Structure formats: C-alpha cells, structure tokens
PDB file of C-alpha atoms and ligand atoms in Angstrom:
ATOM      1  CA  MET A   1      77.979 117.283 122.065  1.00  0.00           C
ATOM      2  CA  ASN A   2      75.209 116.043 120.834  1.00  0.00           C
ATOM      3  CA  PRO A   3      74.565 112.246 121.233  1.00  0.00           C
ATOM      4  CA  PRO A   4      76.533 110.945 118.621  1.00  0.00           C
ATOM      5  CA  LEU A   5      75.522 107.524 116.422  1.00  0.00           C
ATOM      6  CA  LEU A   6      78.941 106.231 116.186  1.00  0.00           C
ATOM      7  CA  GLN A   7      82.115 106.280 118.183  1.00  0.00           C
ATOM      8  CA  ARG A   8      84.274 104.497 115.593  1.00  0.00           C
ATOM      9  CA  LEU A   9      87.085 106.644 116.816  1.00  0.00           C
ATOM     10  CA  SER A  10      86.987 107.093 120.301  1.00  0.00           C
ATOM     11  CA  GLY A  11      90.263 106.332 121.653  1.00  0.00           C
ATOM     12  CA  LYS A  12      92.285 107.665 118.880  1.00  0.00           C
ATOM     13  CA  THR A  13      94.282 111.072 118.063  1.00  0.00           C
ATOM     14  CA  ALA A  14      93.530 112.272 114.128  1.00  0.00           C
ATOM     15  CA  ILE A  15      95.472 115.009 112.755  1.00  0.00           C
ATOM     16  CA  VAL A  16      93.460 117.456 110.460  1.00  0.00           C
ATOM     17  CA  THR A  17      95.438 119.558 108.129  1.00  0.00           C
ATOM     18  CA  GLY A  18      93.688 122.165 107.616  1.00  0.00           C
ATOM     19  CA  GLY A  19      91.308 121.493 110.210  1.00  0.00           C
ATOM     20  CA  GLY A  20      90.582 125.278 110.183  1.00  0.00           C
ATOM     21  CA  SER A  21      87.913 125.980 107.263  1.00  0.00           C
ATOM     22  CA  GLY A  22      85.528 124.065 104.962  1.00  0.00           C
ATOM     23  CA  ILE A  23      86.152 120.407 104.768  1.00  0.00           C
ATOM     24  CA  GLY A  24      89.099 119.909 106.619  1.00  0.00           C
ATOM     25  CA  GLN A  25      86.573 121.539 109.879  1.00  0.00           C
ATOM     26  CA  ALA A  26      83.807 119.282 109.158  1.00  0.00           C
ATOM     27  CA  VAL A  27      85.788 116.276 109.206  1.00  0.00           C
ATOM     28  CA  ALA A  28      87.520 118.001 112.178  1.00  0.00           C
ATOM     29  CA  LEU A  29      84.337 118.160 113.727  1.00  0.00           C
ATOM     30  CA  ARG A  30      82.783 114.852 113.203  1.00  0.00           C
ATOM     31  CA  PHE A  31      86.010 112.695 114.047  1.00  0.00           C
ATOM     32  CA  ALA A  32      85.241 114.798 117.346  1.00  0.00           C
ATOM     33  CA  SER A  33      82.146 113.765 117.297  1.00  0.00           C
ATOM     34  CA  GLU A  34      82.892 109.873 117.196  1.00  0.00           C
ATOM     35  CA  GLY A  35      85.420 110.457 119.980  1.00  0.00           C
ATOM     36  CA  ALA A  36      88.684 111.285 118.406  1.00  0.00           C
ATOM     37  CA  GLU A  37      91.359 113.520 119.555  1.00  0.00           C
ATOM     38  CA  VAL A  38      91.724 115.559 116.827  1.00  0.00           C
ATOM     39  CA  ILE A  39      94.970 118.020 116.367  1.00  0.00           C
ATOM     40  CA  VAL A  40      94.010 120.671 114.160  1.00  0.00           C
ATOM     41  CA  PHE A  41      96.682 121.765 111.930  1.00  0.00           C
ATOM     42  CA  GLU A  42      96.453 124.896 110.320  1.00  0.00           C
ATOM     43  CA  LEU A  43      98.205 127.816 108.128  1.00  0.00           C
ATOM     44  CA  ARG A  44      95.975 129.883 110.020  1.00  0.00           C
ATOM     45  CA  PRO A  45      96.052 129.960 113.979  1.00  0.00           C
ATOM     46  CA  GLU A  46      93.175 131.603 114.433  1.00  0.00           C
ATOM     47  CA  ALA A  47      90.961 129.469 112.151  1.00  0.00           C
ATOM     48  CA  ALA A  48      92.417 126.279 113.793  1.00  0.00           C
ATOM     49  CA  GLU A  49      91.436 128.024 117.124  1.00  0.00           C
ATOM     50  CA  GLU A  50      87.780 129.173 116.066  1.00  0.00           C
ATOM     51  CA  THR A  51      87.457 125.113 114.783  1.00  0.00           C
ATOM     52  CA  VAL A  52      88.775 124.014 117.967  1.00  0.00           C
ATOM     53  CA  GLY A  53      86.143 126.223 120.133  1.00  0.00           C
ATOM     54  CA  LYS A  54      83.601 124.295 117.644  1.00  0.00           C
ATOM     55  CA  ILE A  55      84.483 120.708 118.970  1.00  0.00           C
ATOM     56  CA  GLN A  56      84.839 122.166 122.230  1.00  0.00           C
ATOM     57  CA  SER A  57      82.279 123.626 123.048  1.00  0.00           C
ATOM     58  CA  LEU A  58      80.442 120.259 121.718  1.00  0.00           C
ATOM     59  CA  GLY A  59      82.124 118.431 124.123  1.00  0.00           C
ATOM     60  CA  GLY A  60      85.068 117.044 122.173  1.00  0.00           C
ATOM     61  CA  ALA A  61      88.581 116.626 122.460  1.00  0.00           C
ATOM     62  CA  ALA A  62      90.896 119.577 120.014  1.00  0.00           C
ATOM     63  CA  ARG A  63      94.009 121.110 120.002  1.00  0.00           C
ATOM     64  CA  ALA A  64      95.215 123.578 117.503  1.00  0.00           C
ATOM     65  CA  ILE A  65      98.482 123.378 116.273  1.00  0.00           C
ATOM     66  CA  GLY A  66     100.005 126.421 113.845  1.00  0.00           C
ATOM     67  CA  GLY A  67     102.423 125.707 111.463  1.00  0.00           C
ATOM     68  CA  ASP A  68     103.169 125.706 107.318  1.00  0.00           C
ATOM     69  CA  MET A  69     102.308 122.397 105.317  1.00  0.00           C
ATOM     70  CA  ALA A  70     104.938 123.520 102.345  1.00  0.00           C
ATOM     71  CA  ASP A  71     107.728 124.113 105.799  1.00  0.00           C
ATOM     72  CA  THR A  72     109.736 121.101 106.438  1.00  0.00           C
ATOM     73  CA  ASP A  73     110.547 121.903 110.186  1.00  0.00           C
ATOM     74  CA  SER A  74     107.450 123.195 110.837  1.00  0.00           C
ATOM     75  CA  VAL A  75     105.484 120.201 110.311  1.00  0.00           C
ATOM     76  CA  ARG A  76     108.439 118.092 111.723  1.00  0.00           C
ATOM     77  CA  SER A  77     107.787 120.662 114.947  1.00  0.00           C
ATOM     78  CA  ALA A  78     103.835 119.806 115.040  1.00  0.00           C
ATOM     79  CA  PHE A  79     104.627 115.710 115.229  1.00  0.00           C
ATOM     80  CA  ALA A  80     106.989 116.632 117.849  1.00  0.00           C
ATOM     81  CA  GLN A  81     104.193 118.019 119.811  1.00  0.00           C
ATOM     82  CA  VAL A  82     101.460 115.150 119.567  1.00  0.00           C
ATOM     83  CA  ASP A  83     101.694 111.730 121.466  1.00  0.00           C
ATOM     84  CA  ARG A  84     100.330 109.448 119.140  1.00  0.00           C
ATOM     85  CA  VAL A  85      99.420 109.199 115.509  1.00  0.00           C
ATOM     86  CA  ASP A  86      96.592 106.976 114.648  1.00  0.00           C
ATOM     87  CA  ILE A  87      94.805 108.535 111.626  1.00  0.00           C
ATOM     88  CA  LEU A  88      96.339 111.127 109.418  1.00  0.00           C
ATOM     89  CA  VAL A  89      93.988 113.028 107.328  1.00  0.00           C
ATOM     90  CA  ASN A  90      96.296 115.021 105.128  1.00  0.00           C
ATOM     91  CA  ASN A  91      93.252 117.846 103.768  1.00  0.00           C
ATOM     92  CA  ALA A  92      95.564 121.485 103.291  1.00  0.00           C
ATOM     93  CA  GLY A  93      95.346 122.456  99.622  1.00  0.00           C
ATOM     94  CA  ILE A  94      95.548 125.834  97.699  1.00  0.00           C
ATOM     95  CA  ALA A  95      93.947 126.396  94.317  1.00  0.00           C
ATOM     96  CA  HIS A  96      95.007 127.600  91.084  1.00  0.00           C
ATOM     97  CA  VAL A  97      93.146 128.961  87.687  1.00  0.00           C
ATOM     98  CA  GLY A  98      95.090 128.076  84.301  1.00  0.00           C
ATOM     99  CA  THR A  99      96.134 125.950  80.979  1.00  0.00           C
ATOM    100  CA  VAL A 100     100.115 125.688  80.735  1.00  0.00           C
ATOM    101  CA  LEU A 101     100.039 128.551  78.370  1.00  0.00           C
ATOM    102  CA  THR A 102      98.951 130.435  81.903  1.00  0.00           C
ATOM    103  CA  THR A 103     100.316 129.164  84.116  1.00  0.00           C
ATOM    104  CA  THR A 104     103.709 130.477  85.003  1.00  0.00           C
ATOM    105  CA  THR A 105     106.714 128.983  86.954  1.00  0.00           C
ATOM    106  CA  GLN A 106     105.559 130.974  90.129  1.00  0.00           C
ATOM    107  CA  ASP A 107     101.959 129.086  89.947  1.00  0.00           C
ATOM    108  CA  LEU A 108     103.543 126.034  89.682  1.00  0.00           C
ATOM    109  CA  ASP A 109     105.537 126.279  92.540  1.00  0.00           C
ATOM    110  CA  ARG A 110     103.687 127.182  94.828  1.00  0.00           C
ATOM    111  CA  LEU A 111     101.255 125.092  94.252  1.00  0.00           C
ATOM    112  CA  TYR A 112     103.298 121.963  94.546  1.00  0.00           C
ATOM    113  CA  ALA A 113     105.311 123.616  97.480  1.00  0.00           C
ATOM    114  CA  VAL A 114     101.648 122.692  99.561  1.00  0.00           C
ATOM    115  CA  ASN A 115      99.179 120.367  97.696  1.00  0.00           C
ATOM    116  CA  VAL A 116     102.371 118.351  97.078  1.00  0.00           C
ATOM    117  CA  ARG A 117     105.352 119.053  99.534  1.00  0.00           C
ATOM    118  CA  GLY A 118     102.369 119.666 101.764  1.00  0.00           C
ATOM    119  CA  VAL A 119     101.236 115.788 101.389  1.00  0.00           C
ATOM    120  CA  TYR A 120     104.896 114.753 101.309  1.00  0.00           C
ATOM    121  CA  HIS A 121     105.506 116.090 105.034  1.00  0.00           C
ATOM    122  CA  GLY A 122     102.680 114.802 106.544  1.00  0.00           C
ATOM    123  CA  LEU A 123     103.051 110.966 105.144  1.00  0.00           C
ATOM    124  CA  HIS A 124     106.874 111.211 105.460  1.00  0.00           C
ATOM    125  CA  PHE A 125     106.251 112.451 109.334  1.00  0.00           C
ATOM    126  CA  GLY A 126     103.208 110.272 109.863  1.00  0.00           C
ATOM    127  CA  VAL A 127     103.880 107.315 107.862  1.00  0.00           C
ATOM    128  CA  ALA A 128     107.377 107.462 110.883  1.00  0.00           C
ATOM    129  CA  ARG A 129     105.274 107.526 113.182  1.00  0.00           C
ATOM    130  CA  MET A 130     102.742 104.841 112.572  1.00  0.00           C
ATOM    131  CA  VAL A 131     105.657 102.180 111.945  1.00  0.00           C
ATOM    132  CA  ALA A 132     106.611 102.681 115.297  1.00  0.00           C
ATOM    133  CA  GLN A 133     103.191 102.598 116.643  1.00  0.00           C
ATOM    134  CA  GLY A 134     102.520  99.143 114.599  1.00  0.00           C
ATOM    135  CA  GLY A 135      99.445 101.750 112.217  1.00  0.00           C
ATOM    136  CA  GLY A 136      97.468 103.719 111.125  1.00  0.00           C
ATOM    137  CA  ALA A 137      95.395 105.573 108.970  1.00  0.00           C
ATOM    138  CA  ILE A 138      95.596 107.963 106.592  1.00  0.00           C
ATOM    139  CA  LEU A 139      93.279 109.439 104.066  1.00  0.00           C
ATOM    140  CA  ASN A 140      94.770 112.533 101.531  1.00  0.00           C
ATOM    141  CA  MET A 141      92.136 114.950 100.159  1.00  0.00           C
ATOM    142  CA  ALA A 142      92.608 114.409  96.103  1.00  0.00           C
ATOM    143  CA  SER A 143      89.729 115.858  93.727  1.00  0.00           C
ATOM    144  CA  ILE A 144      87.981 114.768  90.740  1.00  0.00           C
ATOM    145  CA  ALA A 145      91.019 116.398  89.183  1.00  0.00           C
ATOM    146  CA  SER A 146      93.127 113.535  89.825  1.00  0.00           C
ATOM    147  CA  LYS A 147      91.767 110.976  87.527  1.00  0.00           C
ATOM    148  CA  VAL A 148      89.380 113.493  84.913  1.00  0.00           C
ATOM    149  CA  GLY A 149      90.323 116.199  81.983  1.00  0.00           C
ATOM    150  CA  ILE A 150      89.244 119.509  84.414  1.00  0.00           C
ATOM    151  CA  ALA A 151      89.397 122.527  82.082  1.00  0.00           C
ATOM    152  CA  ASP A 152      91.753 125.300  83.831  1.00  0.00           C
ATOM    153  CA  ARG A 153      93.464 123.668  85.941  1.00  0.00           C
ATOM    154  CA  PHE A 154      97.056 122.808  84.675  1.00  0.00           C
ATOM    155  CA  ALA A 155      98.880 123.574  87.590  1.00  0.00           C
ATOM    156  CA  TYR A 156      96.454 121.940  90.535  1.00  0.00           C
ATOM    157  CA  SER A 157      95.930 119.407  88.574  1.00  0.00           C
ATOM    158  CA  MET A 158      99.329 118.269  88.395  1.00  0.00           C
ATOM    159  CA  THR A 159     100.004 118.392  92.473  1.00  0.00           C
ATOM    160  CA  LYS A 160      96.047 116.554  92.941  1.00  0.00           C
ATOM    161  CA  GLY A 161      97.369 113.305  90.182  1.00  0.00           C
ATOM    162  CA  ALA A 162     100.236 113.277  92.821  1.00  0.00           C
ATOM    163  CA  VAL A 163      98.299 112.799  95.679  1.00  0.00           C
ATOM    164  CA  LEU A 164      96.466 109.942  94.458  1.00  0.00           C
ATOM    165  CA  THR A 165      99.793 108.486  93.029  1.00  0.00           C
ATOM    166  CA  MET A 166     101.478 109.288  96.734  1.00  0.00           C
ATOM    167  CA  THR A 167      98.535 107.276  98.040  1.00  0.00           C
ATOM    168  CA  LEU A 168      99.447 104.307  95.847  1.00  0.00           C
ATOM    169  CA  SER A 169     102.957 104.471  96.511  1.00  0.00           C
ATOM    170  CA  VAL A 170     102.465 105.051 100.655  1.00  0.00           C
ATOM    171  CA  ALA A 171      99.413 102.686 100.613  1.00  0.00           C
ATOM    172  CA  ARG A 172     101.786  99.608  98.683  1.00  0.00           C
ATOM    173  CA  ASP A 173     104.939 100.290 100.724  1.00  0.00           C
ATOM    174  CA  PHE A 174     103.528 100.601 103.845  1.00  0.00           C
ATOM    175  CA  VAL A 175      99.857  97.883 103.626  1.00  0.00           C
ATOM    176  CA  ASP A 176     102.271  95.239 105.885  1.00  0.00           C
ATOM    177  CA  LYS A 177     103.045  97.649 108.624  1.00  0.00           C
ATOM    178  CA  GLY A 178      99.543  97.954 109.199  1.00  0.00           C
ATOM    179  CA  ILE A 179      99.184 101.263 107.788  1.00  0.00           C
ATOM    180  CA  ARG A 180      95.987 101.922 105.740  1.00  0.00           C
ATOM    181  CA  CYS A 181      95.679 104.989 103.098  1.00  0.00           C
ATOM    182  CA  ASN A 182      93.148 106.154 101.112  1.00  0.00           C
ATOM    183  CA  CYS A 183      91.960 109.195  99.075  1.00  0.00           C
ATOM    184  CA  ILE A 184      88.700 110.951  98.063  1.00  0.00           C
ATOM    185  CA  CYS A 185      88.749 112.703  94.965  1.00  0.00           C
ATOM    186  CA  PRO A 186      85.256 115.312  95.461  1.00  0.00           C
ATOM    187  CA  ALA A 187      83.996 117.761  92.320  1.00  0.00           C
ATOM    188  CA  ARG A 188      83.159 120.577  93.639  1.00  0.00           C
ATOM    189  CA  VAL A 189      82.482 121.103  97.373  1.00  0.00           C
ATOM    190  CA  HIS A 190      80.744 124.223  99.142  1.00  0.00           C
ATOM    191  CA  THR A 191      83.419 125.697 100.845  1.00  0.00           C
ATOM    192  CA  PRO A 192      85.143 129.197 101.174  1.00  0.00           C
ATOM    193  CA  PHE A 193      87.763 127.953  99.008  1.00  0.00           C
ATOM    194  CA  VAL A 194      84.864 128.267  96.157  1.00  0.00           C
ATOM    195  CA  ASP A 195      83.610 131.040  97.430  1.00  0.00           C
ATOM    196  CA  GLY A 196      86.968 132.542  97.473  1.00  0.00           C
ATOM    197  CA  PHE A 197      87.515 130.973  93.908  1.00  0.00           C
ATOM    198  CA  LEU A 198      84.075 132.984  92.720  1.00  0.00           C
ATOM    199  CA  ASP A 199      85.010 136.291  94.357  1.00  0.00           C
ATOM    200  CA  LYS A 200      88.200 136.260  92.926  1.00  0.00           C
ATOM    201  CA  ASN A 201      88.155 135.468  89.417  1.00  0.00           C
ATOM    202  CA  TYR A 202      83.669 136.511  88.897  1.00  0.00           C
ATOM    203  CA  PRO A 203      82.898 139.077  90.737  1.00  0.00           C
ATOM    204  CA  ASP A 204      80.779 140.573  88.235  1.00  0.00           C
ATOM    205  CA  ASN A 205      79.050 137.363  87.503  1.00  0.00           C
ATOM    206  CA  ARG A 206      79.393 135.135  91.094  1.00  0.00           C
ATOM    207  CA  ASP A 207      75.927 133.696  90.897  1.00  0.00           C
ATOM    208  CA  GLU A 208      76.182 133.180  87.250  1.00  0.00           C
ATOM    209  CA  MET A 209      79.033 130.685  88.244  1.00  0.00           C
ATOM    210  CA  PHE A 210      78.114 129.635  90.982  1.00  0.00           C
ATOM    211  CA  ALA A 211      75.044 128.102  89.190  1.00  0.00           C
ATOM    212  CA  LYS A 212      76.983 126.817  86.653  1.00  0.00           C
ATOM    213  CA  LEU A 213      79.011 124.885  89.225  1.00  0.00           C
ATOM    214  CA  SER A 214      76.346 123.539  90.941  1.00  0.00           C
ATOM    215  CA  ALA A 215      75.098 121.841  87.409  1.00  0.00           C
ATOM    216  CA  ALA A 216      78.576 120.345  86.357  1.00  0.00           C
ATOM    217  CA  GLN A 217      77.322 117.552  88.357  1.00  0.00           C
ATOM    218  CA  PRO A 218      75.062 115.780  87.660  1.00  0.00           C
ATOM    219  CA  ILE A 219      73.000 115.277  90.320  1.00  0.00           C
ATOM    220  CA  GLY A 220      72.578 119.098  90.272  1.00  0.00           C
ATOM    221  CA  ARG A 221      74.627 120.664  93.058  1.00  0.00           C
ATOM    222  CA  MET A 222      77.698 120.940  94.582  1.00  0.00           C
ATOM    223  CA  GLY A 223      78.895 118.238  97.788  1.00  0.00           C
ATOM    224  CA  ARG A 224      78.783 119.268 101.139  1.00  0.00           C
ATOM    225  CA  PRO A 225      81.841 119.628 103.867  1.00  0.00           C
ATOM    226  CA  GLU A 226      79.383 117.254 105.826  1.00  0.00           C
ATOM    227  CA  GLU A 227      79.007 114.384 102.781  1.00  0.00           C
ATOM    228  CA  VAL A 228      83.110 114.550 102.714  1.00  0.00           C
ATOM    229  CA  ALA A 229      83.942 113.887 106.399  1.00  0.00           C
ATOM    230  CA  SER A 230      81.235 111.211 106.430  1.00  0.00           C
ATOM    231  CA  LEU A 231      83.226 109.089 104.233  1.00  0.00           C
ATOM    232  CA  ALA A 232      86.732 110.179 105.379  1.00  0.00           C
ATOM    233  CA  ALA A 233      85.335 109.112 109.443  1.00  0.00           C
ATOM    234  CA  PHE A 234      84.274 105.413 107.809  1.00  0.00           C
ATOM    235  CA  LEU A 235      87.671 105.335 105.612  1.00  0.00           C
ATOM    236  CA  CYS A 236      89.461 106.299 108.718  1.00  0.00           C
ATOM    237  CA  SER A 237      87.607 103.494 110.973  1.00  0.00           C
ATOM    238  CA  ASP A 238      88.433 100.066 111.320  1.00  0.00           C
ATOM    239  CA  GLU A 239      85.227  99.238 109.408  1.00  0.00           C
ATOM    240  CA  ALA A 240      87.203  99.819 106.488  1.00  0.00           C
ATOM    241  CA  ALA A 241      90.211  98.055 107.671  1.00  0.00           C
ATOM    242  CA  PHE A 242      90.063  96.378 104.369  1.00  0.00           C
ATOM    243  CA  ILE A 243      89.890  99.057 102.577  1.00  0.00           C
ATOM    244  CA  THR A 244      93.598 100.654 101.125  1.00  0.00           C
ATOM    245  CA  GLY A 245      95.072 102.257  98.053  1.00  0.00           C
ATOM    246  CA  ALA A 246      90.995 103.195  97.043  1.00  0.00           C
ATOM    247  CA  ALA A 247      90.761 106.190  95.341  1.00  0.00           C
ATOM    248  CA  TYR A 248      86.631 107.321  96.309  1.00  0.00           C
ATOM    249  CA  ASP A 249      84.920 109.292  93.823  1.00  0.00           C
ATOM    250  CA  LEU A 250      82.803 111.572  95.737  1.00  0.00           C
ATOM    251  CA  ASP A 251      81.161 113.830  92.966  1.00  0.00           C
ATOM    252  CA  GLY A 252      77.448 113.892  92.617  1.00  0.00           C
ATOM    253  CA  GLY A 253      77.979 111.638  89.735  1.00  0.00           C
ATOM    254  CA  PHE A 254      80.789 113.707  87.216  1.00  0.00           C
ATOM    255  CA  THR A 255      83.771 111.367  86.483  1.00  0.00           C
ATOM    256  CA  LEU A 256      81.327 108.394  85.616  1.00  0.00           C
ATOM    257  CA  LEU A 257      78.107 109.885  84.771  1.00  0.00           C
ATOM    258  CA  ARG A 258      78.769 112.877  81.959  1.00  0.00           C
TER     259      ARG A 258
HETATM  260  N1  LIG B 301      86.159 122.474  97.362  1.00  0.00           N
HETATM  261  C1  LIG B 301      86.439 121.991  97.116  1.00  0.00           C
HETATM  262  O1  LIG B 301      84.971 122.111  95.817  1.00  0.00           O
HETATM  263  C2  LIG B 301      87.076 120.573  97.095  1.00  0.00           C
HETATM  264  C3  LIG B 301      87.302 119.735  95.555  1.00  0.00           C
HETATM  265  C4  LIG B 301      87.935 119.015  95.849  1.00  0.00           C
HETATM  266  C5  LIG B 301      89.009 118.788  96.914  1.00  0.00           C
HETATM  267  N2  LIG B 301      89.349 119.726  97.180  1.00  0.00           N
HETATM  268  C6  LIG B 301      90.214 119.698  98.377  1.00  0.00           C
HETATM  269  O2  LIG B 301      90.030 119.527  99.495  1.00  0.00           O
HETATM  270  C7  LIG B 301      91.157 120.334 101.027  1.00  0.00           C
HETATM  271  C8  LIG B 301      90.474 121.366 101.592  1.00  0.00           C
HETATM  272  O3  LIG B 301      89.451 122.320 100.875  1.00  0.00           O
HETATM  273  P1  LIG B 301      88.046 123.034 101.110  1.00  0.00           P
HETATM  274  O4  LIG B 301      88.041 123.405 100.384  1.00  0.00           O
HETATM  275  O5  LIG B 301      87.469 122.718 102.538  1.00  0.00           O
HETATM  276  O6  LIG B 301      89.479 124.865 101.382  1.00  0.00           O
HETATM  277  P2  LIG B 301      89.383 125.754 102.528  1.00  0.00           P
HETATM  278  O7  LIG B 301      90.344 126.723 101.829  1.00  0.00           O
HETATM  279  O8  LIG B 301      88.594 126.342 102.833  1.00  0.00           O
HETATM  280  O9  LIG B 301      90.489 125.448 103.247  1.00  0.00           O
HETATM  281  C9  LIG B 301      91.626 124.806 103.626  1.00  0.00           C
HETATM  282  C10 LIG B 301      92.234 124.925 104.412  1.00  0.00           C
HETATM  283  O10 LIG B 301      93.728 124.877 104.476  1.00  0.00           O
HETATM  284  C11 LIG B 301      94.551 126.005 104.732  1.00  0.00           C
HETATM  285  N3  LIG B 301      95.503 125.864 104.472  1.00  0.00           N
HETATM  286  C12 LIG B 301      96.978 126.256 103.104  1.00  0.00           C
HETATM  287  N4  LIG B 301      97.999 126.287 102.765  1.00  0.00           N
HETATM  288  C13 LIG B 301      98.125 125.616 104.287  1.00  0.00           C
HETATM  289  C14 LIG B 301      99.649 124.886 104.703  1.00  0.00           C
HETATM  290  N5  LIG B 301     100.560 125.361 103.723  1.00  0.00           N
HETATM  291  N6  LIG B 301     100.033 124.854 105.483  1.00  0.00           N
HETATM  292  C15 LIG B 301      98.643 124.624 106.972  1.00  0.00           C
HETATM  293  N7  LIG B 301      97.525 124.511 106.364  1.00  0.00           N
HETATM  294  C16 LIG B 301      97.123 125.325 104.383  1.00  0.00           C
HETATM  295  C17 LIG B 301      93.710 126.615 104.768  1.00  0.00           C
HETATM  296  O11 LIG B 301      93.922 128.130 105.994  1.00  0.00           O
HETATM  297  C18 LIG B 301      92.684 126.403 104.670  1.00  0.00           C
HETATM  298  O12 LIG B 301      92.345 126.772 106.364  1.00  0.00           O
HETATM  299  C19 LIG B 301      91.723 120.903  99.354  1.00  0.00           C
HETATM  300  O13 LIG B 301      93.114 119.937  99.150  1.00  0.00           O
HETATM  301  C20 LIG B 301      91.714 120.389  97.998  1.00  0.00           C
HETATM  302  O14 LIG B 301      92.401 120.827  96.906  1.00  0.00           O
HETATM  303  C21 LIG B 301      88.569 120.880  97.738  1.00  0.00           C
END
C-alpha cells in the first residue's frame, strides 16, 4: 500500500455496505489506507471479493461478507461474524426513475426494502453493538434528493428523505452513548450506478445524457467516488468528534448555487 498521508482509522473496524462498487468501494479502499480493518458487506459476493483483493494487494486488511441488506436474518448474521464495529457506513442503495404516476407499488416496495429497511437493519444491529462497546461513528449515504426536488425520482427521493431523517433520529437518541451519526448528500457521482442508469434508460443518447448529468452540477462535472470517500474518512474519524446529526452536501454546488 502506498504510504498513506493520514492514519486516522488505525485500530478501528469498519463495516461498509455495498462496498463492492462505486462509492462503497472507494470508501472501503480509503478506510483501509487510513488503517481500518474493513468488512465489505455485499449482495454480490464476487464484487466484495474484488474490493477485498484490491485492499489486500495494497497491504490493507479487509474481509468480505455476502448478504442482503433488505433481509433481517442476513444482516443479523453478518454482524454476528464481526468482533467489533467502530464504524458503520450504510452505503448500499438502489435507484429508480419515475414520477408518482409511473411508480408502481412494486417499485416503491423494492426501493423501500433496500434503501430504507436496509439502512434500518444496519442501524439496528450496528447501534446495539456500538452501545455495548461504548461508542462509534455511523455514516449514511443520502443524496441531494434528500433535500431538493429531483425530477422523475419519486421512490428514490422517498427513500433518501428517510435516510436523512433516520440519521437525525439515531444521532439524537444516542448522542449520550458516544455514537455519532451523520450523512452525506451527494449530487451525481460517476459510478457503475450512473453507467447502469444511462445504459438502461438512455441507450440511444447515452453521451448526450452523460453531458447533461455532468452540467447539472454548477461545477460542471460529476463527483468522483474518491471525493465522497475523503469526506467519509474525515466524518468517521476522531477529527470529526464534534460533528453529529449533520447532512453534508457534496454536490458541486447543486443544492445551494442553482
Ligand atoms: N452515484 C451517484 O450519483 C449517487 C448520488 C447520490 C447518492 N448515491 C448513493 O450512494 C450509494 C452508492 O451508490 P453507487 O453509485 O456507488 O452505487 P453502485 O450501484 O455502484 O454500488 C452499490 C453497491 O451496493 C450493492 N447492493 C445493492 N443492493 C444491496 C443489498 N440489498 N444488500 C447489499 N448490497 C447491496 C450493489 O451490489 C453494489 O455493489 C447509494 O446508496 C446511492 O443511492 C449515489
């Protein structure tokens, strides 16, 4: 592993959900580079192994656990396989495009199952462990859709609004237990999530849509997963000891400069 600039997470164990791709993979790599042992929790075991392989090849410590955040027993079993939980990053999430008129009950329930129930599961089992250990840091991956009306994202916005308010609830309830809970609200970040979205919804005018999505941020481009990981490492480190119940815009100016 390259000599890291910072070692703020040495001795800590961090669970990163959805750590096999995009933002979650960048967070896992960054946390490992700062000295954490990283548990990569993933629906797709092969993706988790890829992240673990990258970390280990750089000299870091990581382990993969396969499972589904939407499933209570799966998440309970994952937490039972981990000795300590100093840091939890609830990152796993899925997308959906549609207005309230084109969103079906099935779409709504599918988004809820992963993005809301899944985050609840992480918080439910993670907070219990942190209370028993005397504290910890939690970071939830929210979105600009938590704060701003985004076109054609009814179900997704519903879930990301809930991620923001679950963050506040946990931060409030466990502030006296040494647990900090924050969230990051990214605008568009260039990950496989975005590539999949473009492939599926705009196969004929992909490049045009990529340019449009980039221009939506006043800074003129999409974010990079590493930029989210950098803020995540700070928020989960003791340098951020006075920060809890915060929702950080990481959005190239999208929320406040339009
Ligand atoms: N990329 C963006 O533009 C953007 C913007 C704002 C917020 N976010 C949020 O950031 C998070 C990560 O996004 P990304 O772009 O890196 O996505 P991604 O699709 O590249 O990665 C998500 C990972 O989560 C895993 N996953 C999905 N469902 C799961 C489940 N039920 N249990 C366990 N793992 C599961 C997937 O297998 C995948 O590896 C999501 O919560 C997303 O809503 C993304």
